[in-house]
Amino acid sequence: MGKEIERKFLIDQQKWDNLNKPEGKLFRQGYLLADKAKTIRVRATETKGFLTIKGQTIGATRLEYEYEIPVTEATELLDNFAVSELSKTRYEIKFNGKLWEVDVFSGDNEGLIVAEIELESEEETFDLPDWASTEVTEEAKYYNSNLTVKPFKDWV
């Protein structure tokens, strides 16, 4: 059974702006199904597509199954079946032996930057980069599926 153990953190904008970063990848991401118990997500980059099924998050853990699909099919699924969608640029940054995925959101979520780290267990320790600040792992409003229906621009 596939499991994802992930923790999320907000980013210090000034430190992020000053960080030497690799080139980011643009993601178009939409949901065929999004409720509290499960999501079915389609993601397209310039060259790849993915279909991902995720279960309900409990703590920092949830079931996850991800399959690579042709990018043309991912785009067709997004265009014809997604009930909600967002765009973001993802940066992959290694820090003290761990991979951090930093998502810089665009569109209705412009201004929001969230870093994620995947772990082997919820008890696993790791070093927090100085550009990562407040942990938001258990705050549902930061789930990508929720950002598609209640975007960052509407939080004020």
Short mmCIF file of C-alpha atoms in Angstrom, two decimals:
data_model
loop_
_atom_site.label_atom_id
_atom_site.label_comp_id
_atom_site.label_asym_id
_atom_site.label_seq_id
_atom_site.Cartn_x
_atom_site.Cartn_y
_atom_site.Cartn_z
CA MET A 1 0.00 0.00 0.00
CA GLY A 2 1.37 3.45 -0.93
CA LYS A 3 1.79 5.96 1.88
CA GLU A 4 2.77 9.59 1.88
CA ILE A 5 4.14 11.16 5.04
CA GLU A 6 4.53 14.86 4.40
CA ARG A 7 5.01 18.00 6.43
CA LYS A 8 4.30 21.49 5.10
CA PHE A 9 5.79 24.86 5.99
CA LEU A 10 5.23 28.44 4.93
CA ILE A 11 8.21 30.28 3.46
CA ASP A 12 9.91 33.46 4.58
CA GLN A 13 9.48 35.57 1.43
CA GLN A 14 12.61 37.69 1.87
CA LYS A 15 14.87 34.69 2.50
CA TRP A 16 13.26 32.84 -0.42
CA ASP A 17 13.87 35.78 -2.74
CA ASN A 18 17.56 35.82 -1.77
CA LEU A 19 18.03 32.05 -2.07
CA ASN A 20 20.04 30.64 -4.98
CA LYS A 21 17.42 28.29 -6.50
CA PRO A 22 17.39 25.74 -9.31
CA GLU A 23 15.02 26.26 -12.24
CA GLY A 24 11.42 25.55 -11.31
CA LYS A 25 8.88 23.40 -13.18
CA LEU A 26 5.44 24.74 -14.03
CA PHE A 27 2.63 22.44 -12.87
CA ARG A 28 -0.96 22.54 -13.97
CA GLN A 29 -2.95 20.57 -11.42
CA GLY A 30 -6.64 19.73 -11.28
CA TYR A 31 -9.00 17.56 -9.33
CA LEU A 32 -11.46 15.01 -10.71
CA LEU A 33 -12.65 14.38 -7.15
CA ALA A 34 -11.87 16.29 -3.98
CA ASP A 35 -13.50 15.64 -0.65
CA LYS A 36 -12.26 15.10 2.91
CA ALA A 37 -11.89 11.34 2.51
CA LYS A 38 -10.16 11.18 -0.90
CA THR A 39 -8.89 13.08 -3.90
CA ILE A 40 -8.18 12.13 -7.48
CA ARG A 41 -5.70 14.56 -8.99
CA VAL A 42 -4.31 15.07 -12.49
CA ARG A 43 -1.05 16.95 -12.96
CA ALA A 44 0.67 18.06 -16.14
CA THR A 45 4.16 19.48 -16.62
CA GLU A 46 5.67 20.36 -19.99
CA THR A 47 6.75 16.77 -20.58
CA LYS A 48 4.91 14.45 -18.17
CA GLY A 49 1.48 13.73 -16.79
CA PHE A 50 0.43 12.07 -13.54
CA LEU A 51 -2.75 10.61 -12.08
CA THR A 52 -2.73 10.53 -8.28
CA ILE A 53 -5.22 9.06 -5.83
CA LYS A 54 -4.90 10.15 -2.19
CA GLY A 55 -6.76 9.13 0.94
CA GLN A 56 -7.72 11.20 3.95
CA THR A 57 -4.85 12.86 5.81
CA ILE A 58 -4.41 11.74 9.41
CA GLY A 59 -1.64 13.72 11.11
CA ALA A 60 0.99 13.95 8.36
CA THR A 61 0.14 10.59 6.73
CA ARG A 62 -2.24 9.46 3.99
CA LEU A 63 -2.53 6.73 1.42
CA GLU A 64 -1.17 7.75 -1.99
CA TYR A 65 -1.00 6.06 -5.37
CA GLU A 66 0.61 7.93 -8.27
CA TYR A 67 0.89 6.83 -11.89
CA GLU A 68 2.69 8.50 -14.77
CA ILE A 69 0.46 9.02 -17.80
CA PRO A 70 1.13 10.67 -21.18
CA VAL A 71 1.11 14.47 -20.91
CA THR A 72 -1.46 14.66 -23.73
CA GLU A 73 -3.86 12.51 -21.69
CA ALA A 74 -3.21 14.57 -18.54
CA THR A 75 -4.05 17.74 -20.47
CA GLU A 76 -7.22 16.17 -21.90
CA LEU A 77 -8.30 15.07 -18.42
CA LEU A 78 -7.66 18.56 -17.04
CA ASP A 79 -9.52 20.22 -19.92
CA ASN A 80 -12.52 17.89 -19.88
CA PHE A 81 -12.96 16.46 -16.38
CA ALA A 82 -11.29 18.62 -13.72
CA VAL A 83 -13.81 20.24 -11.38
CA SER A 84 -11.17 22.61 -9.97
CA GLU A 85 -7.62 23.57 -10.89
CA LEU A 86 -4.52 25.54 -9.88
CA SER A 87 -1.08 26.38 -11.26
CA LYS A 88 2.23 26.57 -9.46
CA THR A 89 5.96 26.46 -10.05
CA ARG A 90 7.78 23.77 -8.11
CA TYR A 91 11.40 24.05 -7.00
CA GLU A 92 13.27 20.98 -5.74
CA ILE A 93 15.90 21.92 -3.17
CA LYS A 94 18.23 19.56 -1.31
CA PHE A 95 18.94 20.62 2.26
CA ASN A 96 21.03 18.51 4.66
CA GLY A 97 20.32 15.30 2.76
CA LYS A 98 16.58 15.83 2.37
CA LEU A 99 14.56 16.90 -0.66
CA TRP A 100 12.29 19.90 -0.16
CA GLU A 101 9.64 20.71 -2.75
CA VAL A 102 8.76 24.38 -2.72
CA ASP A 103 5.58 25.44 -4.52
CA VAL A 104 5.21 29.05 -5.63
CA PHE A 105 1.55 29.43 -6.51
CA SER A 106 0.16 31.60 -9.29
CA GLY A 107 -3.27 32.80 -10.42
CA ASP A 108 -5.77 33.09 -7.57
CA ASN A 109 -3.15 31.71 -5.15
CA GLU A 110 -0.46 34.26 -6.10
CA GLY A 111 1.62 35.24 -3.07
CA LEU A 112 1.44 31.85 -1.38
CA ILE A 113 4.63 29.77 -1.11
CA VAL A 114 4.59 26.40 0.65
CA ALA A 115 7.46 23.94 1.21
CA GLU A 116 6.90 20.21 1.65
CA ILE A 117 9.19 17.48 2.88
CA GLU A 118 8.36 13.77 2.55
CA LEU A 119 9.46 11.55 5.40
CA GLU A 120 9.82 7.83 6.11
CA SER A 121 7.88 8.13 9.40
CA GLU A 122 6.05 10.84 11.33
CA GLU A 123 8.75 10.63 14.02
CA GLU A 124 11.63 11.19 11.58
CA THR A 125 13.78 14.21 12.44
CA PHE A 126 15.11 16.67 9.90
CA ASP A 127 16.78 20.06 9.77
CA LEU A 128 14.58 23.04 8.96
CA PRO A 129 16.07 25.45 6.40
CA ASP A 130 16.14 29.08 7.53
CA TRP A 131 13.78 30.01 4.67
CA ALA A 132 11.07 27.70 6.08
CA SER A 133 8.95 29.23 8.84
CA THR A 134 5.54 28.28 10.23
CA GLU A 135 4.42 24.66 10.00
CA VAL A 136 0.98 24.26 8.39
CA THR A 137 0.86 20.46 7.98
CA GLU A 138 -2.49 20.04 9.72
CA GLU A 139 -4.14 23.20 8.38
CA ALA A 140 -6.57 22.03 5.69
CA LYS A 141 -6.74 25.43 3.97
CA TYR A 142 -3.19 24.77 2.68
CA TYR A 143 -4.14 21.49 0.96
CA ASN A 144 -3.86 21.99 -2.79
CA SER A 145 -7.35 20.57 -3.32
CA ASN A 146 -8.77 23.23 -0.96
CA LEU A 147 -6.75 26.00 -2.63
CA THR A 148 -8.61 25.26 -5.87
CA VAL A 149 -12.00 26.10 -4.30
CA LYS A 150 -11.00 28.66 -1.64
CA PRO A 151 -7.89 30.34 -3.06
CA PHE A 152 -5.36 32.40 -1.14
CA LYS A 153 -6.71 35.69 -2.60
CA ASP A 154 -10.02 35.11 -0.78
CA TRP A 155 -8.55 34.55 2.69
CA VAL A 156 -8.57 38.19 3.74
#
